[in-house]
mmCIF file of C-alpha atoms and ligand atoms in Angstrom:
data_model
loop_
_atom_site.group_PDB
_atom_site.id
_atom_site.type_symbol
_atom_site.label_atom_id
_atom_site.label_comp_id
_atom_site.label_asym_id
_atom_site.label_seq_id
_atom_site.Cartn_x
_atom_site.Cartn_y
_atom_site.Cartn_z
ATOM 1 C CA UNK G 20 -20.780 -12.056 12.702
ATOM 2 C CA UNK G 21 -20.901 -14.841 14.728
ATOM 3 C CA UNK G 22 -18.436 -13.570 17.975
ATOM 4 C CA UNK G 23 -20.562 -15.230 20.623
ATOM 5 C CA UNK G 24 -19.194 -18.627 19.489
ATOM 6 C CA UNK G 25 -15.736 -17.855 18.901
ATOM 7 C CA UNK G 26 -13.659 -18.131 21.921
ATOM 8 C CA UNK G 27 -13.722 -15.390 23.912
ATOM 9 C CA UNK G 28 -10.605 -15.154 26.131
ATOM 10 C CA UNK G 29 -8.367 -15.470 22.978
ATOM 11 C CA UNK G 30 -9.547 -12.431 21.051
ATOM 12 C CA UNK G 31 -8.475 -10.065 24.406
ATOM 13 C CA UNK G 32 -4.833 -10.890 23.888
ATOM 14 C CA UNK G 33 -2.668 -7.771 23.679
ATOM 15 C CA UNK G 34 -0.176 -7.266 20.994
ATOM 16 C CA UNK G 35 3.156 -8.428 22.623
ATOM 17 C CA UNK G 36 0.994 -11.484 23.900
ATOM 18 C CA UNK G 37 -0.085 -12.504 20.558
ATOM 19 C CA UNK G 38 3.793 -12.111 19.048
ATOM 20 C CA UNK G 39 5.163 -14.111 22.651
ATOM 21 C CA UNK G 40 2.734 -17.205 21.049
ATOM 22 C CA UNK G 41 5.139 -16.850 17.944
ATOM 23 C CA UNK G 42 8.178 -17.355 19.810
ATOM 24 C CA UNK G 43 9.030 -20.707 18.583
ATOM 25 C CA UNK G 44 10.023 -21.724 15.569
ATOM 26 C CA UNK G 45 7.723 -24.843 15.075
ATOM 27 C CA UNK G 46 4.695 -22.123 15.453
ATOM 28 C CA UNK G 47 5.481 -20.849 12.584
ATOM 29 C CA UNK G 48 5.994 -23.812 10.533
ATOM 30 C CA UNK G 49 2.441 -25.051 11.493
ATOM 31 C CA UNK G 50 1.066 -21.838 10.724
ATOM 32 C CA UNK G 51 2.975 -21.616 7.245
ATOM 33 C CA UNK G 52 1.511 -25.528 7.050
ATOM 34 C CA UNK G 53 -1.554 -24.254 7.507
ATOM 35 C CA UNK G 54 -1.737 -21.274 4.827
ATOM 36 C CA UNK G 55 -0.589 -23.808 2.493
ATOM 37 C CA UNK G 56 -3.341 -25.982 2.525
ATOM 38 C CA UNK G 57 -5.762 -23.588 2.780
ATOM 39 C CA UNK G 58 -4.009 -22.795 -0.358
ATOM 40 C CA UNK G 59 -3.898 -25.727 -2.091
ATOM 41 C CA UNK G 60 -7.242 -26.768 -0.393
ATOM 42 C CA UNK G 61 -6.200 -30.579 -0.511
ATOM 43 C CA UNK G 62 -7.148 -31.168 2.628
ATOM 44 C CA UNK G 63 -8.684 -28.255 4.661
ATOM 45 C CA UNK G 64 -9.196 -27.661 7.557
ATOM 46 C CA UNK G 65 -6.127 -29.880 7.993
ATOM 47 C CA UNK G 66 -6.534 -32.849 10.745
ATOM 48 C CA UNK G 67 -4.118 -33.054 13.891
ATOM 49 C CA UNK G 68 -1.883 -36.175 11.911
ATOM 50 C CA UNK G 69 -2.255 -34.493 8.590
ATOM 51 C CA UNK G 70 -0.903 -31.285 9.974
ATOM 52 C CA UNK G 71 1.788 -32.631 11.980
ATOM 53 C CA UNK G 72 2.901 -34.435 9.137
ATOM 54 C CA UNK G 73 3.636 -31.458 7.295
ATOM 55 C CA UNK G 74 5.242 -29.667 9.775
ATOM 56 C CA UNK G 75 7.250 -32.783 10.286
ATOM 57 C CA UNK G 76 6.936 -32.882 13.796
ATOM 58 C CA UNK G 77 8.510 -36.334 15.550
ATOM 59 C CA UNK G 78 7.621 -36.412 18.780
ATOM 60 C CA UNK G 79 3.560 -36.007 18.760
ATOM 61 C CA UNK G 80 3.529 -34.445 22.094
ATOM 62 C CA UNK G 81 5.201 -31.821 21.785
ATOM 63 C CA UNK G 82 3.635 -31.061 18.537
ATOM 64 C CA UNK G 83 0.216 -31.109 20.383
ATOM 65 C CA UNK G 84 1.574 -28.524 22.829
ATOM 66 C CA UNK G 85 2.468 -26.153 20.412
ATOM 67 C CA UNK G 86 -0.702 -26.181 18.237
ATOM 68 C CA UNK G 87 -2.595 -26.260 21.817
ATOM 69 C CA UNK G 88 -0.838 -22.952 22.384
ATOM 70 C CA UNK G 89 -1.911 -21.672 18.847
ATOM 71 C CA UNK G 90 -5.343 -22.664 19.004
ATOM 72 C CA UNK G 91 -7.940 -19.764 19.853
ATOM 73 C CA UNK G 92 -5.771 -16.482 19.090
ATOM 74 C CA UNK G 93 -4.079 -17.875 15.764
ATOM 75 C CA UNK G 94 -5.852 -21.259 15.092
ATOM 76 C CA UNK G 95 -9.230 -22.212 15.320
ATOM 77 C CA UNK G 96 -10.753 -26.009 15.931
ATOM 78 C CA UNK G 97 -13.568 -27.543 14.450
ATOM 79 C CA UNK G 98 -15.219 -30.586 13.558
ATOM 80 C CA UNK G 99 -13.452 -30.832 10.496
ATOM 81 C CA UNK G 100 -9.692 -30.168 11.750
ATOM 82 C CA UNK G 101 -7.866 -27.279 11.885
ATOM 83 C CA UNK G 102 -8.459 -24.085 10.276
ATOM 84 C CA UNK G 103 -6.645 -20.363 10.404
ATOM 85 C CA UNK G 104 -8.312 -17.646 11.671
ATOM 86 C CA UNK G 105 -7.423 -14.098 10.729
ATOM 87 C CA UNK G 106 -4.859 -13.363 12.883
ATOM 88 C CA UNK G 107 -3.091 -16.330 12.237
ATOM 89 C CA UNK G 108 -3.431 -15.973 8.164
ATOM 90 C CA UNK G 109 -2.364 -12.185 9.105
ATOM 91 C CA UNK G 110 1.062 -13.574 10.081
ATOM 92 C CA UNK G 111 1.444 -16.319 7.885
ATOM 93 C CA UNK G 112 1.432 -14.249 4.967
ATOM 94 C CA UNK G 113 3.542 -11.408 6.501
ATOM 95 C CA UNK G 114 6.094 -14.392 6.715
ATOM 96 C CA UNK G 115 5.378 -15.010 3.430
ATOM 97 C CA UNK G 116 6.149 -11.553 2.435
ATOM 98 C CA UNK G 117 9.007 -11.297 4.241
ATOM 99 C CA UNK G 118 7.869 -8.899 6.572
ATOM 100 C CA UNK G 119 9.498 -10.146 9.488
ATOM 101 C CA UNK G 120 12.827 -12.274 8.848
ATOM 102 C CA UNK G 121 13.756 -11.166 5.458
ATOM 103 C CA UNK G 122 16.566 -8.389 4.491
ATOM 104 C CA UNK G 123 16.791 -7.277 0.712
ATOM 105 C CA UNK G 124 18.619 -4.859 -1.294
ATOM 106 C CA UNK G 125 19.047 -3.631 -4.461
ATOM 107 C CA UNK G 126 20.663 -0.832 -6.409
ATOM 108 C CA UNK G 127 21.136 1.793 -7.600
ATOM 109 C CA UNK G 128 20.312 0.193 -10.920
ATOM 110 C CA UNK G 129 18.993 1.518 -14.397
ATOM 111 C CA UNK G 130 15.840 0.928 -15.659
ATOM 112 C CA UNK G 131 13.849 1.726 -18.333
ATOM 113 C CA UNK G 132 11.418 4.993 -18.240
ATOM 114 C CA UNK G 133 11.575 8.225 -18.947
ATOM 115 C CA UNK G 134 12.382 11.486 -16.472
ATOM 116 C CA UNK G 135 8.898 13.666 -16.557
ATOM 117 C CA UNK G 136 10.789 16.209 -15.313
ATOM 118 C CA UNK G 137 13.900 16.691 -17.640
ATOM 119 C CA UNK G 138 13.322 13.687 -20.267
ATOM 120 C CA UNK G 139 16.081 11.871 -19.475
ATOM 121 C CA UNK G 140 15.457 8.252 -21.329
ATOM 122 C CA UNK G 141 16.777 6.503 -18.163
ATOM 123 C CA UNK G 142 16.051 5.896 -14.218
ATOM 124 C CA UNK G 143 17.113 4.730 -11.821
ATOM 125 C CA UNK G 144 15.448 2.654 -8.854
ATOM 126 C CA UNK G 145 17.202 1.309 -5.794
ATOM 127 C CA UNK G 146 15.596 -0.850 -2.707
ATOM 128 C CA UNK G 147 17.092 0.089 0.939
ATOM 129 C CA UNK G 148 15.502 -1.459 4.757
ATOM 130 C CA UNK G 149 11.610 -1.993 2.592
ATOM 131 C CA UNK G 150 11.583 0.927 0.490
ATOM 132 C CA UNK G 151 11.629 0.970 -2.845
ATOM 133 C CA UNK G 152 12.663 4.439 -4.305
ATOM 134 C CA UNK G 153 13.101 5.659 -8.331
ATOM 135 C CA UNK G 154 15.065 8.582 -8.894
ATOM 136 C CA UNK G 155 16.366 10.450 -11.999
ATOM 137 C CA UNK G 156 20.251 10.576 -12.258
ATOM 138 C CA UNK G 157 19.968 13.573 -14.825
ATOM 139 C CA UNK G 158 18.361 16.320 -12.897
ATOM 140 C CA UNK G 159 18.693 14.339 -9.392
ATOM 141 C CA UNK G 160 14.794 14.260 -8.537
ATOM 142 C CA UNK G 161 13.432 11.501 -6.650
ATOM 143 C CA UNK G 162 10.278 10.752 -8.688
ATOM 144 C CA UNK G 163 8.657 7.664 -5.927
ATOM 145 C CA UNK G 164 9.823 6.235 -2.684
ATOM 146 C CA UNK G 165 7.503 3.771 -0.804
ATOM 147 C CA UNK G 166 7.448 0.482 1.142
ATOM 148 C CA UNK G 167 7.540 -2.764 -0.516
ATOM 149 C CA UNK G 168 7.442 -5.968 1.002
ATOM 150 C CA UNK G 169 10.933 -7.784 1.184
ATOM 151 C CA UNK G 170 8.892 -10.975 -0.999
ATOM 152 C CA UNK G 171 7.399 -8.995 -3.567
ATOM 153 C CA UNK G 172 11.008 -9.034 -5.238
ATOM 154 C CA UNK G 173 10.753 -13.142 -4.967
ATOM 155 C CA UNK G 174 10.075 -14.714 -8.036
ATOM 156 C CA UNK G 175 10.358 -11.569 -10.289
ATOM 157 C CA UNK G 176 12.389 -9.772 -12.694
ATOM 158 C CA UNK G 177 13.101 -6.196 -11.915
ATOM 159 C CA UNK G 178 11.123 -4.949 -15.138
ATOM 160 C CA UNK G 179 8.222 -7.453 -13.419
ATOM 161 C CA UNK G 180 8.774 -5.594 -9.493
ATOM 162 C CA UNK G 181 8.388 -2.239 -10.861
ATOM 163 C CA UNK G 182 4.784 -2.819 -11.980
ATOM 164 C CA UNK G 183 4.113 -4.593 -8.900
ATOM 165 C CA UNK G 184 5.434 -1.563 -7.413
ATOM 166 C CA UNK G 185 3.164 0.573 -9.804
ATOM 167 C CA UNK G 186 -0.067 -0.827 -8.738
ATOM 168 C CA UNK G 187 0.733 -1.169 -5.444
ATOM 169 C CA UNK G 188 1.373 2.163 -5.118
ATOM 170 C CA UNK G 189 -2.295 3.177 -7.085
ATOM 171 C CA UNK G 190 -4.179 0.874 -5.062
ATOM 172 C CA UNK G 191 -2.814 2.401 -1.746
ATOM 173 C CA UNK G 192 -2.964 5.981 -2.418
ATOM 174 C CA UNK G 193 -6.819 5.352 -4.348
ATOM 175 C CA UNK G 194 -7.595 3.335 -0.759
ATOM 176 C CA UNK G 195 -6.553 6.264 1.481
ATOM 177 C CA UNK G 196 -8.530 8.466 -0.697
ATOM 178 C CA UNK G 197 -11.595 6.692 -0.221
ATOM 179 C CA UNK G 198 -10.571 7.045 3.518
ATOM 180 C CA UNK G 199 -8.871 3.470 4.209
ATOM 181 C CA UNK G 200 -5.833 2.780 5.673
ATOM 182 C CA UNK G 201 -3.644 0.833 3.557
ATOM 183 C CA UNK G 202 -1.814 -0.926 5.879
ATOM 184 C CA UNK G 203 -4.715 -1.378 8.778
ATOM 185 C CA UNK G 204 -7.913 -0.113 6.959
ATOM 186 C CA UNK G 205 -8.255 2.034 9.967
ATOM 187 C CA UNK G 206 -10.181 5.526 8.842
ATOM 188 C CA UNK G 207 -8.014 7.761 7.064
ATOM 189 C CA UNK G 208 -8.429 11.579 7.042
ATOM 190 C CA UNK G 209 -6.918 14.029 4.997
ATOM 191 C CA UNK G 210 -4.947 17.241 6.065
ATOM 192 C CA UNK G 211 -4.420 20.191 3.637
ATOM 193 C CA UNK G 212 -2.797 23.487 4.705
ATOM 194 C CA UNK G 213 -4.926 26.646 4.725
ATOM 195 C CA UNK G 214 -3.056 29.060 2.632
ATOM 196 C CA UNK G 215 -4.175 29.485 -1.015
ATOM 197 C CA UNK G 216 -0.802 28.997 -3.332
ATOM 198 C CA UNK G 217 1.103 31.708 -3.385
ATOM 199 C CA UNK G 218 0.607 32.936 0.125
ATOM 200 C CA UNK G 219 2.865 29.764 0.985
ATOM 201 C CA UNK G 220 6.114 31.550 0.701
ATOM 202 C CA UNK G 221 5.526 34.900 2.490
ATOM 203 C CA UNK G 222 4.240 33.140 5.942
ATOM 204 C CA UNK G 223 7.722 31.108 6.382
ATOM 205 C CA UNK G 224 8.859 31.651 9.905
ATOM 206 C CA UNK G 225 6.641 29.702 11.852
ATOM 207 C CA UNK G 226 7.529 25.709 12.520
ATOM 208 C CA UNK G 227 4.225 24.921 10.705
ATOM 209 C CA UNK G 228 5.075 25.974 7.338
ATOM 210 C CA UNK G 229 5.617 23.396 5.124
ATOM 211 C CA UNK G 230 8.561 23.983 2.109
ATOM 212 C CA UNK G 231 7.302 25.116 -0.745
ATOM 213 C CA UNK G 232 7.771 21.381 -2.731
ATOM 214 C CA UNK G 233 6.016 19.877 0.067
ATOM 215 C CA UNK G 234 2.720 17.789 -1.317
ATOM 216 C CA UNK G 235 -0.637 19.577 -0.907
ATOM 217 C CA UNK G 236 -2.340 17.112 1.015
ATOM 218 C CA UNK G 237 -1.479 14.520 3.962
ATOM 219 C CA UNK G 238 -3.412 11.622 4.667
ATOM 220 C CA UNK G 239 -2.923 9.894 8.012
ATOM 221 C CA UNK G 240 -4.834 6.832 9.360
ATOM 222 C CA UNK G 241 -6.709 7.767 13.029
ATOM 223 C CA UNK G 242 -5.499 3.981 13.889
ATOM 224 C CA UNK G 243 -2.158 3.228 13.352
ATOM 225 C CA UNK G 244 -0.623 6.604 12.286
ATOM 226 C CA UNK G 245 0.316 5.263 8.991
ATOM 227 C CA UNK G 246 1.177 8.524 6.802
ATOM 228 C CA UNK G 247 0.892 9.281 2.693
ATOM 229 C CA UNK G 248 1.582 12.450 1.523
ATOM 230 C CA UNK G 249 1.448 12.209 -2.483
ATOM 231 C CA UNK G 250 0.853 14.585 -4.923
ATOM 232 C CA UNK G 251 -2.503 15.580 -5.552
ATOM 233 C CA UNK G 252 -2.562 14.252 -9.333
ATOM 234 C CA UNK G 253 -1.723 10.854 -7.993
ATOM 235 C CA UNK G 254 -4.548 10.935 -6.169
ATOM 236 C CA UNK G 255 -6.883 11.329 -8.992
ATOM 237 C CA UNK G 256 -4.676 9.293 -11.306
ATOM 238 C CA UNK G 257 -7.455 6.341 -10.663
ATOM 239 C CA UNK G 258 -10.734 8.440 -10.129
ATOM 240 C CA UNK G 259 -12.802 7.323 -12.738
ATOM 241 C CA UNK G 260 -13.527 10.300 -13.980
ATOM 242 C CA UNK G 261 -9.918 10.749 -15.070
ATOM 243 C CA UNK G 262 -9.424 7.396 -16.498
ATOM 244 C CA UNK G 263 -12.706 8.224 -18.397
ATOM 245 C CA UNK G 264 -11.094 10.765 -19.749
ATOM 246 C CA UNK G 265 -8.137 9.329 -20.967
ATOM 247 C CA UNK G 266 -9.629 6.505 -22.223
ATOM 248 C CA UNK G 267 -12.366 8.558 -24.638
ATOM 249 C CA UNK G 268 -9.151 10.036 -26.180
ATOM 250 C CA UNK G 269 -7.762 6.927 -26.849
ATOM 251 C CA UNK G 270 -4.990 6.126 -23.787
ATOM 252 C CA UNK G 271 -4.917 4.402 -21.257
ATOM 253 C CA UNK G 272 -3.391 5.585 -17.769
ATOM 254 C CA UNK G 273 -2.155 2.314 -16.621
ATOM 255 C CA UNK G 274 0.192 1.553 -19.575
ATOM 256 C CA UNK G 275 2.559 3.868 -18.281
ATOM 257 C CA UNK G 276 4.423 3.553 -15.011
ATOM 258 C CA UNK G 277 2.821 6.484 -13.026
ATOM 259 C CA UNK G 278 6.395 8.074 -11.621
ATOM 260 C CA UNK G 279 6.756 9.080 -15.660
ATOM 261 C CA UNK G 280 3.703 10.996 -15.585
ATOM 262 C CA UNK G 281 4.613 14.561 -14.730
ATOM 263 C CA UNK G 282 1.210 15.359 -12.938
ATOM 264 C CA UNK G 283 1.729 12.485 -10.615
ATOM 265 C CA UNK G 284 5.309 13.095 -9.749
ATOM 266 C CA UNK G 285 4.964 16.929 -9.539
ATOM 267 C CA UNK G 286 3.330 19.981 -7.366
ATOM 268 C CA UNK G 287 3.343 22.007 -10.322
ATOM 269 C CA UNK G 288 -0.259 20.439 -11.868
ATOM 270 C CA UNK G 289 -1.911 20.993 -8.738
ATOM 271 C CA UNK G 290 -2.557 25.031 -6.984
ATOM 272 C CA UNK G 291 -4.499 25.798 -4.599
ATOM 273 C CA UNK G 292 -7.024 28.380 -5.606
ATOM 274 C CA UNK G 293 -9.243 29.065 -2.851
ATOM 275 C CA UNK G 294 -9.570 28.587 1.290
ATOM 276 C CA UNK G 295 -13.346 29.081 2.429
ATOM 277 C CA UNK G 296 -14.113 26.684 1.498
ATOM 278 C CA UNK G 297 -10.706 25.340 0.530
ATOM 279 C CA UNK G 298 -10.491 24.145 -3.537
ATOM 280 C CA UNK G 299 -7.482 23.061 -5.525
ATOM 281 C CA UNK G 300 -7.316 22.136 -8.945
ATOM 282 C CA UNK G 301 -5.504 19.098 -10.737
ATOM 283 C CA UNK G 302 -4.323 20.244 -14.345
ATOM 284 C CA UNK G 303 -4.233 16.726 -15.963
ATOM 285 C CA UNK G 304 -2.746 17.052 -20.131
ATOM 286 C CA UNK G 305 -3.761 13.896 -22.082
ATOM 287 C CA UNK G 306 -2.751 14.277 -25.807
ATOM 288 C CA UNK G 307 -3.526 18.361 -26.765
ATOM 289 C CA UNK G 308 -6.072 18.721 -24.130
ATOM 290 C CA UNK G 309 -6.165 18.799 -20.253
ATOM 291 C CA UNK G 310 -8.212 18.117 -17.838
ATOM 292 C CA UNK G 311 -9.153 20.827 -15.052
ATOM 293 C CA UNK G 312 -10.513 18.655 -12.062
ATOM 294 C CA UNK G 313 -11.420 20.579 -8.661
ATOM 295 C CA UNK G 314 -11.431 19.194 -5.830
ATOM 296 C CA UNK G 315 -12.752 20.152 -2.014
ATOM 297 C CA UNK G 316 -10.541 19.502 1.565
ATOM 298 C CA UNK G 317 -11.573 15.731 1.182
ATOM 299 C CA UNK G 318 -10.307 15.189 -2.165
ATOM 300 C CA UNK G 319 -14.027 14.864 -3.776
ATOM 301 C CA UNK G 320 -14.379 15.952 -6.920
ATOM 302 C CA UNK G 321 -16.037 19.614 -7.249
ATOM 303 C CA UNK G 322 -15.896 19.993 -10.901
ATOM 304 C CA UNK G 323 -14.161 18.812 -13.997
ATOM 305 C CA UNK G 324 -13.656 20.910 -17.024
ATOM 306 C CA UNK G 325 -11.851 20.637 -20.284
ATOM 307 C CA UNK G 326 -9.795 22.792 -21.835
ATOM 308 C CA UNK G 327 -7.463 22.646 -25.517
ATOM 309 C CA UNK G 328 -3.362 22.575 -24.028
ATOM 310 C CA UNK G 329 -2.931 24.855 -27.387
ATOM 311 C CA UNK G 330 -5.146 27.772 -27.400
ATOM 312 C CA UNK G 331 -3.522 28.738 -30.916
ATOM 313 C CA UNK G 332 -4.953 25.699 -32.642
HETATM 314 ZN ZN1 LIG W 9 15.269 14.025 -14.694
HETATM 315 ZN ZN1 LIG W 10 -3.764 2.420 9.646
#
């Protein structure tokens, strides 16, 4: 790290300072000039005519104010030119994403994929203020609902944004697993509630209790309060002991969308079997066997075992 020669004053900016430096639209454009030739590398770090070029800036003062105002927090000088730094590639590609400006909607619309809970042979996914939500018309179960980025849905077909929406969902949920925050890599910690299944439904009247369909676990980033609460089979679905598992038997756990496996989608696969200390096991069927994986109060794996789905066989 080389902090002592960065500027130093720059770097103490609060928040609502930092966003106040935004506040003009030709900011932006040098900033979006900027990500695109670090891009395109052509010429990078871009030089002061280069860059004003791009933004197609006339008057050459004015354009030197505004890139004096973005230099330090958002911009940083060198001997080459100018360069991002990673607050201002931060925003850039938020822009990019549509973070900030953009407003989207879709939906309700059908798609392809199959109801784990009823086998209905269609879904149906919808996209409302960021969040991207599947649902099964049949029995009226909402499988998934997460944030997506307003620009993922640039550029794609909706067959094509569903398996964006597929790994994005993985990656974030195996991230706050291994105890980073998806959307600040802050450290996240996981909650789970002390009562062994079963005991769930007679201790009801306090404001604690959760409802019974409530996921098992909550993880919540210390930082920025950023919140996940999926089912405990999602969480494995990309521990590699799992996808060991389904790959020695031939299948492969990312072919399928995960909102059409039942295990993800469902509290059912997952009880809680003991408290001190606390356990709960992940029942995870591939083909005619399952998978019994235990876990502890931080979601590491305790044991795995594996056991035939038809004991008649
Ligand atoms: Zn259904
Ligand atoms: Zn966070």
């Amino acid at each position: 790290m080389d902090r002592e020669r960065t500027e130093p004053a720059p770097d103490d900016l609060v928040p609502a300072d930092a966003f106040s430096l935004l506040g003009h639209d030709r900011r932006v454009d040098i900033l979006r000039a900027l990500l695109e030739a670090s891009r395109t590398g052509d010429e990078y770090p871009a030089s002061f005519s280069t860059l004003r070029e791009q933004v197609g800036a006339e008057v050459s003062a004015q354009f030197n104010y505004h890139l004096g105002e973005l230099t330090g927090h958002f911009v940083r000088r060198t001997d080459d030119g100018y360069e991002l730094r990673y607050a201002g590639w931060a925003v850039a590609t938020s822009i990019l994403e549509g973070t900030y400006n953009r407003r989207a909607a879709f939906g309700p619309e059908g798609i392809a994929g199959r109801c784990p809970h009823c086998g209905a042979e269609t879904l149906v996914a919808s996209y409302r203020e960021e969040w991207l939500t599947i649902e099964c018309g049949a029995c009226d179960d909402r499988l998934v609902r997460y944030p997506f980025p307003p620009g993922g849905l640039e550029s794609r077909s909706l067959p094509d944004v569903l398996e964006a929406f597929d790994r994005r969902v993985r990656s974030h949920v195996a991230l706050a697993r291994d105890g980073v925050c998806p959307a600040c890599t802050g450290p996240m910690a996981v909650t789970v509630p002390s009562l062994v299944d079963g005991d769930a439904s007679t201790d009801s009247d306090g404001d604690d209790a959760a409802p019974e369909d409530d996921p098992i676990a909550t993880f919540r980033c210390r930082r920025c309060g950023n919140r996940l609460r999926p089912e405990p089979g999602l969480v494995l679905l990309e521990h590699e002991r799992v996808v060991r598992f389904a790959a020695e038997r031939g299948r492969s756990l990312s072919a399928t969308p995960f909102w059409e496996l039942e295990w993800c989608v469902s509290g059912d696969a997952a009880s809680v079997t003991a408290t001190e200390p606390w356990r709960c096991t992940v029942s995870i069927p591939v083909g005619d066997e399952s998978l019994l994986i235990t876990v502890d109060d931080e979601f590491a794996v305790q044991s795995a075992t594996v056991e035939s789905a038809e004991p008649d066989r």
